[in-house]
mmCIF file of C-alpha atoms in Angstrom:
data_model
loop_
_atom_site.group_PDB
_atom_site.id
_atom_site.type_symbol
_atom_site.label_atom_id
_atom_site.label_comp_id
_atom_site.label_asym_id
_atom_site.label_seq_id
_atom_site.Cartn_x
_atom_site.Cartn_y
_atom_site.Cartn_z
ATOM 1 C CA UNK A 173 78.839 143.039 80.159
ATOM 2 C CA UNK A 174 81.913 144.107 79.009
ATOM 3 C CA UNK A 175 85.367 141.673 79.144
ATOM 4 C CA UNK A 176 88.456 141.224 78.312
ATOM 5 C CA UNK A 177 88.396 137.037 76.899
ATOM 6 C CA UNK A 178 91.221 135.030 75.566
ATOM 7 C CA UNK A 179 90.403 132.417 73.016
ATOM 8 C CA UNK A 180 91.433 131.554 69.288
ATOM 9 C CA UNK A 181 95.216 131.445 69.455
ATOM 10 C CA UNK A 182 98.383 131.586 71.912
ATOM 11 C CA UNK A 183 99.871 134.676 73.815
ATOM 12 C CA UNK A 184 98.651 138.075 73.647
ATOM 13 C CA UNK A 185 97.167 137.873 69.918
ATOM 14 C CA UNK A 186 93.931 135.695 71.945
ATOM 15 C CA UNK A 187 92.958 138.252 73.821
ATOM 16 C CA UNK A 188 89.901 140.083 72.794
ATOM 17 C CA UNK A 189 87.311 143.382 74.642
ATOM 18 C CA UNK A 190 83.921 142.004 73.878
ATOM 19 C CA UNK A 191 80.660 141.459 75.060
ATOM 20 C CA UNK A 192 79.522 138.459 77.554
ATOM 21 C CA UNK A 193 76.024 137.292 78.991
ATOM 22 C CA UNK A 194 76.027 138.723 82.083
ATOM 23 C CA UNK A 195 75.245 135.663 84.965
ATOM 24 C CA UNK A 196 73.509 135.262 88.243
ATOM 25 C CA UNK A 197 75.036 134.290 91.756
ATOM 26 C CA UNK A 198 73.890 130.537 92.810
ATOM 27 C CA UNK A 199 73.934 129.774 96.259
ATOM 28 C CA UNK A 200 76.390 130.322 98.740
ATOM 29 C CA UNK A 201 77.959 132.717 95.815
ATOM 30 C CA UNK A 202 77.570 136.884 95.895
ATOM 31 C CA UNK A 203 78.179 138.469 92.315
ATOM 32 C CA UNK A 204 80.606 141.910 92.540
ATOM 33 C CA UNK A 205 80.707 145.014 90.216
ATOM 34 C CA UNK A 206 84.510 145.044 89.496
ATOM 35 C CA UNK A 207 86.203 148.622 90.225
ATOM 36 C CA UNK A 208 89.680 147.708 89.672
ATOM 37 C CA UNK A 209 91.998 144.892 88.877
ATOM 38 C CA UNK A 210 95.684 144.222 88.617
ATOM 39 C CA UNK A 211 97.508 142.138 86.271
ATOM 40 C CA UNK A 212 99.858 138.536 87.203
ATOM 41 C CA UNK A 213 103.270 137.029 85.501
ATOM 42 C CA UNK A 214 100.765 134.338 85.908
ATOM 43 C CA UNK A 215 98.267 135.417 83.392
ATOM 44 C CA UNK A 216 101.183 135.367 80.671
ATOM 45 C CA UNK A 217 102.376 131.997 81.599
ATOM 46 C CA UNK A 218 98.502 130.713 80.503
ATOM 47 C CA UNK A 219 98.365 132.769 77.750
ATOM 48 C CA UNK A 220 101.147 131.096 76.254
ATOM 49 C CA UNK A 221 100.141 127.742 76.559
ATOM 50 C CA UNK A 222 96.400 127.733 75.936
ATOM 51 C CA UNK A 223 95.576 126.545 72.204
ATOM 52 C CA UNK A 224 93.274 127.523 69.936
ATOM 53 C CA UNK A 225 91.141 124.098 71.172
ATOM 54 C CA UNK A 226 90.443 125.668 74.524
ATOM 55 C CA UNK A 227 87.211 127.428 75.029
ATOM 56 C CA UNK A 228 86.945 131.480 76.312
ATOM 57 C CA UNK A 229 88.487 132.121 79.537
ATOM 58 C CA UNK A 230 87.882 135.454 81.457
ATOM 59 C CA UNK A 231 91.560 135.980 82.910
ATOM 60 C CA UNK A 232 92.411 138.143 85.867
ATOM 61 C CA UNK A 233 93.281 137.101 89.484
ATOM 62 C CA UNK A 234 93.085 139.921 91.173
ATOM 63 C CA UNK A 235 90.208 142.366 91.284
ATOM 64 C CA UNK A 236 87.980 144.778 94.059
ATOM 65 C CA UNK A 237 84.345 146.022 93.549
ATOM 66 C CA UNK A 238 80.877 146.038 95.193
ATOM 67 C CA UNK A 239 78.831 143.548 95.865
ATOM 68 C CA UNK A 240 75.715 143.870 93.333
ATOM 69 C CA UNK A 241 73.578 141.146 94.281
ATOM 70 C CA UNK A 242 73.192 137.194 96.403
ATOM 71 C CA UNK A 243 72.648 133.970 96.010
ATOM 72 C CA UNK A 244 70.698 131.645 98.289
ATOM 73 C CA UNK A 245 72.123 131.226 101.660
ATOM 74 C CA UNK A 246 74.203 134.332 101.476
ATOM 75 C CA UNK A 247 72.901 137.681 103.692
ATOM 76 C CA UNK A 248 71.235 140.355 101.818
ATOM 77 C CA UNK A 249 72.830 142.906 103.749
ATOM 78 C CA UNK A 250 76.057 142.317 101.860
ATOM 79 C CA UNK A 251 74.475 144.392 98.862
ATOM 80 C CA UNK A 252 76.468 147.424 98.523
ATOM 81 C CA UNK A 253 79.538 146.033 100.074
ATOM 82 C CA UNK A 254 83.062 147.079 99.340
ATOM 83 C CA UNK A 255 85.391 143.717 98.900
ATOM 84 C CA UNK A 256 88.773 142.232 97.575
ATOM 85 C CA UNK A 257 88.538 139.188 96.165
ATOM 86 C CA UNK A 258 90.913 136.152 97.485
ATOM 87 C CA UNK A 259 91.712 134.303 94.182
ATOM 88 C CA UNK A 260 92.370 130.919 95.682
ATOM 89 C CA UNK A 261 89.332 129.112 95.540
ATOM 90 C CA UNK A 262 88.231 125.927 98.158
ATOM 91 C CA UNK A 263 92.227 126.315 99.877
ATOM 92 C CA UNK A 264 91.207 127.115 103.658
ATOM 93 C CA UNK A 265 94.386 126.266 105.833
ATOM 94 C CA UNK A 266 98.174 126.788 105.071
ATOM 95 C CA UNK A 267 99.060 123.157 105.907
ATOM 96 C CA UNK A 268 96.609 121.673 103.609
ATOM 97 C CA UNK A 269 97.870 122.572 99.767
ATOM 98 C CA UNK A 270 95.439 121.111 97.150
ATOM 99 C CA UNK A 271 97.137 119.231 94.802
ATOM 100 C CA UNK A 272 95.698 121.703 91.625
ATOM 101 C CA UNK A 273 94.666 124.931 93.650
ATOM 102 C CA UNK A 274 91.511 126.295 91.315
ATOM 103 C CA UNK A 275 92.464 129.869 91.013
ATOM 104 C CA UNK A 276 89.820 132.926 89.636
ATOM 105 C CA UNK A 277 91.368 133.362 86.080
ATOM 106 C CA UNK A 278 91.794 129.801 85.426
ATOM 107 C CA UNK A 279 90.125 127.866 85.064
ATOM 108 C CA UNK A 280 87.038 129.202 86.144
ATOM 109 C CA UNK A 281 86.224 132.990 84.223
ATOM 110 C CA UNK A 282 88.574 135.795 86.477
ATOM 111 C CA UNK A 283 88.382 139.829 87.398
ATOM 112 C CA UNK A 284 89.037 141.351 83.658
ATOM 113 C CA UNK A 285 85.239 142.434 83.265
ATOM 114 C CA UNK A 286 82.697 144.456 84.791
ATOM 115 C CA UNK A 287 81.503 141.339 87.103
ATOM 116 C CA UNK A 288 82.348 138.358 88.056
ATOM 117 C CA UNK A 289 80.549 135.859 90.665
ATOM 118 C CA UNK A 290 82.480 134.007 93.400
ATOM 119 C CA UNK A 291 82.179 132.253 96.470
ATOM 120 C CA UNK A 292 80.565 134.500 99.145
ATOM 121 C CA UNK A 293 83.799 132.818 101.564
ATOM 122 C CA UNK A 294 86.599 134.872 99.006
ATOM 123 C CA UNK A 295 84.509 138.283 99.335
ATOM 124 C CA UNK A 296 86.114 140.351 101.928
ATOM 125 C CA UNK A 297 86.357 143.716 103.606
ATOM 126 C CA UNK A 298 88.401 146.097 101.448
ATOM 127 C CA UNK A 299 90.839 147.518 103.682
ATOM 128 C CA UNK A 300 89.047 151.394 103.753
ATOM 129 C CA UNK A 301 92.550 152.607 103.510
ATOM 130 C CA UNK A 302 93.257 151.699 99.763
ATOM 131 C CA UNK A 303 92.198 153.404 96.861
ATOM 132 C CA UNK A 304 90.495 151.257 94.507
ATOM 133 C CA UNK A 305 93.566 151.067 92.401
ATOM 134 C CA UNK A 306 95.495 149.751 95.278
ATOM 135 C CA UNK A 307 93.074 146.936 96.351
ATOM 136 C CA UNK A 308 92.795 146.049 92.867
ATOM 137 C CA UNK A 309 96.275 144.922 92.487
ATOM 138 C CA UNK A 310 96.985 143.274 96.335
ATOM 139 C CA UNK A 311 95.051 139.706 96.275
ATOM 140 C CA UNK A 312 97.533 137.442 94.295
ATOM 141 C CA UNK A 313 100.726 138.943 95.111
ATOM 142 C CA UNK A 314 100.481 140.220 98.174
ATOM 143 C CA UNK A 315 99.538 136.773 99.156
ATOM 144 C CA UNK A 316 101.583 134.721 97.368
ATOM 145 C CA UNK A 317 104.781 137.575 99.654
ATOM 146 C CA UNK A 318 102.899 136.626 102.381
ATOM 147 C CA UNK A 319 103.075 132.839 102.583
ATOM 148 C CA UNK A 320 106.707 132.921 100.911
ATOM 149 C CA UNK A 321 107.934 135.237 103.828
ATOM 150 C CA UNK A 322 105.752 134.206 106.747
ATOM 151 C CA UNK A 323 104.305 130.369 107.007
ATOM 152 C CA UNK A 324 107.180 129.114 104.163
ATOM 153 C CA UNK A 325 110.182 131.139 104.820
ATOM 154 C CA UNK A 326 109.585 131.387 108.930
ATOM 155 C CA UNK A 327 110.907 135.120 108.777
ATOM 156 C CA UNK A 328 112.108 136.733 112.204
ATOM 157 C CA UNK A 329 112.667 140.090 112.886
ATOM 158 C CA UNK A 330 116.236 141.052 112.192
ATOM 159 C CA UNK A 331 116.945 138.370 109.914
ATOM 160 C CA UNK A 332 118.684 139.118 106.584
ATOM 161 C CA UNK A 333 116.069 138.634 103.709
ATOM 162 C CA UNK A 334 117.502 138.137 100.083
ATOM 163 C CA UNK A 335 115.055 139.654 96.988
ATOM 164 C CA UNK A 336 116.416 139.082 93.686
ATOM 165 C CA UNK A 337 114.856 140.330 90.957
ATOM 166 C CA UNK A 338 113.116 143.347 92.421
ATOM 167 C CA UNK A 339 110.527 145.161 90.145
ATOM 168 C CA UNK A 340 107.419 142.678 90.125
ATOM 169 C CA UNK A 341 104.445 142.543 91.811
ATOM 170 C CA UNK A 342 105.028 139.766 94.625
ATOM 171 C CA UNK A 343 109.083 140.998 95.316
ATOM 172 C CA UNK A 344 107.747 144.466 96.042
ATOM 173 C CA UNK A 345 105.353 143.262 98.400
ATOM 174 C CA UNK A 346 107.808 141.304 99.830
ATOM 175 C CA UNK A 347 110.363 143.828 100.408
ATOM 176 C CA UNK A 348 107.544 146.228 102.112
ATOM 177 C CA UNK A 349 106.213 143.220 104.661
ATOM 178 C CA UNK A 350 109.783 142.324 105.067
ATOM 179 C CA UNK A 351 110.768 146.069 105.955
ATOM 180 C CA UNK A 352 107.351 145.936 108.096
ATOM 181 C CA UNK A 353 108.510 142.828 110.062
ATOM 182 C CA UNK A 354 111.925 143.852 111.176
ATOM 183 C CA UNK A 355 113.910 142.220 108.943
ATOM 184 C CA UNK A 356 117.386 143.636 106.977
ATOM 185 C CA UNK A 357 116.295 143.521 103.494
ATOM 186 C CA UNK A 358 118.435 143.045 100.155
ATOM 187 C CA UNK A 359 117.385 143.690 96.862
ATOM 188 C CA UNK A 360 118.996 143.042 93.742
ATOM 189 C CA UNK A 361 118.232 144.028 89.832
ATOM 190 C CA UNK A 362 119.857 144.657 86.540
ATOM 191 C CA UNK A 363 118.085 148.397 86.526
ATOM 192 C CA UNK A 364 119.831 150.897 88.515
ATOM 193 C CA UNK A 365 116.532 152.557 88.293
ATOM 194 C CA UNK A 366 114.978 150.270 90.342
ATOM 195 C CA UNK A 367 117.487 149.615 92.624
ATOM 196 C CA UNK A 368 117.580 153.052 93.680
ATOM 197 C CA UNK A 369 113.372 152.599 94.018
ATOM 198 C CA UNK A 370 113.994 150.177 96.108
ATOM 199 C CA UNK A 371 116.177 151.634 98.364
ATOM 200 C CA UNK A 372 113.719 154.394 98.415
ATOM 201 C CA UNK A 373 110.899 151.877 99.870
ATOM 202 C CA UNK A 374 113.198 150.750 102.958
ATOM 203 C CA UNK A 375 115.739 148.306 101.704
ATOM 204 C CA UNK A 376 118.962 148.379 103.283
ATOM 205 C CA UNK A 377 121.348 147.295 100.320
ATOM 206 C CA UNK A 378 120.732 146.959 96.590
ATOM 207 C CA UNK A 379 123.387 145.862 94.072
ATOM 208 C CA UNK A 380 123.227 144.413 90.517
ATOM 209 C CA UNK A 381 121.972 141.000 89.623
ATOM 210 C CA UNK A 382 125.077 140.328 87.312
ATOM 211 C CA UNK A 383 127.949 141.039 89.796
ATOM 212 C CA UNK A 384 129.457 138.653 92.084
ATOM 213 C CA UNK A 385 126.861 138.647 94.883
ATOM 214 C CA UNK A 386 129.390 137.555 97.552
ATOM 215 C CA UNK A 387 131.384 140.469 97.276
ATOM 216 C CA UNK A 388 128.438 143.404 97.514
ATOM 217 C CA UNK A 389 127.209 140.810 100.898
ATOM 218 C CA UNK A 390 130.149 140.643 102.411
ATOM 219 C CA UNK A 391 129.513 139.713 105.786
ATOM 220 C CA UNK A 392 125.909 139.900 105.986
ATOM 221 C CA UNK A 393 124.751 136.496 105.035
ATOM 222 C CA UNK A 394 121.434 135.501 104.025
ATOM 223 C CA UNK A 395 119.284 133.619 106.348
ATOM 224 C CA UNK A 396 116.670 133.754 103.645
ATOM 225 C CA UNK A 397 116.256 134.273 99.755
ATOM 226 C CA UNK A 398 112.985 134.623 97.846
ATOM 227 C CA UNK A 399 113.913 133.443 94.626
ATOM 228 C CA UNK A 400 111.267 134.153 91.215
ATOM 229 C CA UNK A 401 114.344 133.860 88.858
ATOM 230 C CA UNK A 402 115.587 129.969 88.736
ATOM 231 C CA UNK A 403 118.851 129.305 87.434
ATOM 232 C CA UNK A 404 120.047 132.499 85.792
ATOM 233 C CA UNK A 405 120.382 133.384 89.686
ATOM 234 C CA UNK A 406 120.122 130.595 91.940
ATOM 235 C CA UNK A 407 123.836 129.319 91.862
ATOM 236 C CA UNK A 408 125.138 132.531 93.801
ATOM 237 C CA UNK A 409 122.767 131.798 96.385
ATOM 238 C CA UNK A 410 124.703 129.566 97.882
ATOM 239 C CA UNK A 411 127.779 131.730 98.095
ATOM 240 C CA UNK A 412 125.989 134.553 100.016
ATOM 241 C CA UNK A 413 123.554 132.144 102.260
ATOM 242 C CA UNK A 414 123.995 131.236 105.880
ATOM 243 C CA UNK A 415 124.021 127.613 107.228
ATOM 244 C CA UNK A 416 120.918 126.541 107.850
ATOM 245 C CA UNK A 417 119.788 129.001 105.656
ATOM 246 C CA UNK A 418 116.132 129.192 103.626
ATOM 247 C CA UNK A 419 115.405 129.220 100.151
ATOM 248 C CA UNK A 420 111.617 130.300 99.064
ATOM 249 C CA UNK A 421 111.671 129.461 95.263
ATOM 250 C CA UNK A 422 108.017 130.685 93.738
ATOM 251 C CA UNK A 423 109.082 131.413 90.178
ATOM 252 C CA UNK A 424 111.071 130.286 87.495
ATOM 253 C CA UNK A 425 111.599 133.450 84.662
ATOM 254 C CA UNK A 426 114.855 132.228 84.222
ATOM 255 C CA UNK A 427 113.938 128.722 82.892
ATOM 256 C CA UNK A 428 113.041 125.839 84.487
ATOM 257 C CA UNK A 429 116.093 123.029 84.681
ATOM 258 C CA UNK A 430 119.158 124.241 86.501
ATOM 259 C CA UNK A 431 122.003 122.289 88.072
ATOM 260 C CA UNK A 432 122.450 122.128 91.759
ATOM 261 C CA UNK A 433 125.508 121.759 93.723
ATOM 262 C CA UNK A 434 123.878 119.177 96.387
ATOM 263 C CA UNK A 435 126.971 119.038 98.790
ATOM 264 C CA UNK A 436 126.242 123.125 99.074
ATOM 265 C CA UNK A 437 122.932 121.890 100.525
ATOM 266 C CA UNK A 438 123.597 119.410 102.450
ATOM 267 C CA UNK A 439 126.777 120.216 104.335
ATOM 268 C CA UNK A 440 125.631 123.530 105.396
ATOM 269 C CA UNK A 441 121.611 122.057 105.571
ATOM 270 C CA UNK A 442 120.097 124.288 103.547
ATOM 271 C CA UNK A 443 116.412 124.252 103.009
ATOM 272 C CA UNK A 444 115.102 124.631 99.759
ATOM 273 C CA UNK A 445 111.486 125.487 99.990
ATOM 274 C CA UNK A 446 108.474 125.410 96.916
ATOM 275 C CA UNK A 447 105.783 128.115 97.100
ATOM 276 C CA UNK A 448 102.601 129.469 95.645
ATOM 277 C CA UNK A 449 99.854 131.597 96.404
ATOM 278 C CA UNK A 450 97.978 130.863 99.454
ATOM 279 C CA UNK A 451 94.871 129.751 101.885
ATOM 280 C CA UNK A 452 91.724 131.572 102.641
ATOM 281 C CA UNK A 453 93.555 131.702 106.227
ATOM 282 C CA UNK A 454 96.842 133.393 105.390
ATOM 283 C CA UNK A 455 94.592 135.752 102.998
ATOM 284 C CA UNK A 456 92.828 137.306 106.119
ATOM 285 C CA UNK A 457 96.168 137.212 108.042
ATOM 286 C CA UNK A 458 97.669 138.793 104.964
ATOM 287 C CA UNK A 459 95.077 141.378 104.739
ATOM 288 C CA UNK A 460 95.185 142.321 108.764
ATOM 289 C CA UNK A 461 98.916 142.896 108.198
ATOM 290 C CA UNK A 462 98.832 145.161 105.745
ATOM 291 C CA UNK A 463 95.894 147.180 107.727
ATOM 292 C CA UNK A 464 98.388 147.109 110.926
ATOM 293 C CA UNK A 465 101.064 148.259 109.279
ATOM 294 C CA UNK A 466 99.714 150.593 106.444
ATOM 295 C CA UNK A 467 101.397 149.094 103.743
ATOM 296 C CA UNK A 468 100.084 150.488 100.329
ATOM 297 C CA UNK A 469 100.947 148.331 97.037
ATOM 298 C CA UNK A 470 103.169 150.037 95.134
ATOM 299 C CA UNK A 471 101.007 150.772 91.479
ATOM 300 C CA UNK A 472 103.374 151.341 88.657
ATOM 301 C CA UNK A 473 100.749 152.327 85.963
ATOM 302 C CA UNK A 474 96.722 151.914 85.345
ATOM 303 C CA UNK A 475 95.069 151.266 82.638
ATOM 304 C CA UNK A 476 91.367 150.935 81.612
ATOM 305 C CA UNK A 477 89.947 147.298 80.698
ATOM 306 C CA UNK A 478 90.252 147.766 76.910
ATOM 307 C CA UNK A 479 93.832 148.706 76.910
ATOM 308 C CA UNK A 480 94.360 145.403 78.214
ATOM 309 C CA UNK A 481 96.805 144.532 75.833
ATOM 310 C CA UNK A 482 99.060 147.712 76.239
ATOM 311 C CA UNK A 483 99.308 146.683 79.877
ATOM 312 C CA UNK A 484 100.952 143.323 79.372
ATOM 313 C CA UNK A 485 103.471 144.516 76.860
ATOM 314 C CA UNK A 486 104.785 146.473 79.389
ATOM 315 C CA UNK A 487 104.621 143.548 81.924
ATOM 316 C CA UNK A 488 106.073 141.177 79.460
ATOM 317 C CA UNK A 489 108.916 143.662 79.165
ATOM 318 C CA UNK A 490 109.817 143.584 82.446
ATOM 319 C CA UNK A 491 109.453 147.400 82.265
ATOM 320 C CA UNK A 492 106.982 147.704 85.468
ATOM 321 C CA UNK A 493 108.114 148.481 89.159
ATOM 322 C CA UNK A 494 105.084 147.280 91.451
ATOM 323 C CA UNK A 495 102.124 145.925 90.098
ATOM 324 C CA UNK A 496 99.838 147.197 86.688
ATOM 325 C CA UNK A 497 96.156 147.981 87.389
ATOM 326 C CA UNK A 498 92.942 148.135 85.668
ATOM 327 C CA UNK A 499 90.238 150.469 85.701
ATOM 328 C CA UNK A 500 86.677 149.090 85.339
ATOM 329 C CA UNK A 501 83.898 152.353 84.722
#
């Protein structure tokens, strides 16, 4: 079968379209015929520090197909079925976080090929609603929004909700379940291109990353910000936030050491909250959200497998609104 491996050197220049053996599901495992899969910030982040020591990796997160054929223990009648794969593998309940969550696409081989075998437990129903395309892209994102809006940041309906940094995959998704939920929802972004996209998908106020964020707020504090950025951001936060205000943090593009003003957190208590993907639990409560209120991922481009590489130059570029795709014939 056909893949898309990573192996040899650093960064983009590892990654490879070649053959692979094609495997078998053991038991308790169910082996799906990819349609579609969407790329992650997160597949980057390996790329750059695996080493030409490390052996082939498969990498992908996200990814939708049928299901092709069963191990042991597993019903037969589950040949033929449509499914989205949930990435996070042996995480079942949102207050139990594994110390080292094993994630498809690393370390064990992920979605960027024509199969892939997984546990029979993170094969579910694609919503019938999505294209291909669009259940491709959800798993990873979508659930990482999810948990970072929902069981971390406690969101109510017609609370203020603070995106910076709108454009990528999980932000978008958070924006539309924020919309979804009731909330008043703020975006910000250098491109006035996707500011105004944003605006088009429900969001009440956009401005520009680089101004002085109390001034476009105003009045309308924060009672919770999804940061992805780290420091380049995260100081303003505290001008624009509420007392006893959230932070979500689940990224770090920005860098990863920052100063923090701790009387700013502690005399109006401000919660700073950690993130990351999600359980098996919140996946299906993820997924049954979406289905009740129609949201569609927003896809910014597709490409097919072997174009790969094209695909994350435009992700590293920052260039994308919504998530990339793949096409798998």
């Amino acid at each position: 079968m056909k893949a898309i491996v990573h192996a040899g050197q650093s960064g983009l220049e590892g990654l490879s379209y070649k053959e692979m053996a094609a495997k078998q599901p053991g038991a308790g495992e169910v082996k799906v015929r990819l349609r579609a899969a969407g790329l992650n910030h997160r597949d980057l982040f390996l790329m750059a520090g695996r080493t030409p020591q490390d052996p082939p990796l498969v990498l992908g997160s996200d990814g939708a197909g049928t299901i092709e054929a069963v191990g042991e223990e597993v019903p037969p009648g589950l040949v033929g079925s449509e499914v989205i794969i949930h990435p996070c593998l042996d995480w079942e309940t949102p207050e139990i976080v594994p110390a080292l969550p094993a994630i498809v696409g690393g370390p064990s081989d992920g979605t960027f090929t024509e199969s892939i075998i997984v546990p029979a437990r993170n094969a579910f129903p694609k919503p019938a609603f999505l294209t291909w395309e669009e259940a491709g892209v959800l798993p990873l994102s979508a659930l990482t929004a999810y948990r970072a809006l929902f069981t971390r940041g406690r969101l109510r309906p017609g609370e203020h909700v603070v995106i910076p940094g709108i454009g990528g995959g999980v932000a978008t998704y958070a924006l539309l379940m924020a919309v979804a939920a009731g909330a008043r929802v703020t975006v910000t972004s250098r491109s006035e291109e996707k500011r105004l996209r944003a605006l088009e998908l429900g969001s009440h106020q956009a401005f520009d990353s680089q101004c002085e964020w109390k001034d476009e707020i105003g009045g309308e504090a924060a009672d919770l910000i999804l940061d992805s950025i780290g420091p380049a951001t995260f100081g303003q936060y505290f001008e624009v936030i509420k007392p006893n205000g959230r932070i979500v943090t689940f990224g770090a593009s920005s860098g990863d050491r920052m100063e923090i003003p701790v009387r700013a957190i502690f005399f109006p208590q401000i919660s700073i909250i950690g993130t990351s993907m999600g359980s098996r639990q919140e996946f299906e409560d993820m997924l049954n959200f979406i289905e009740r209120h129609s949201i569609r991922p927003v896809v910014d481009r597709v490409y097919p497998l072997q174009d790969t590489v094209q695909a994350f130059e435009r992700m590293r570029l920052a260039e994308q609104f919504g998530n990339i795709g793949l096409t798998i014939e």
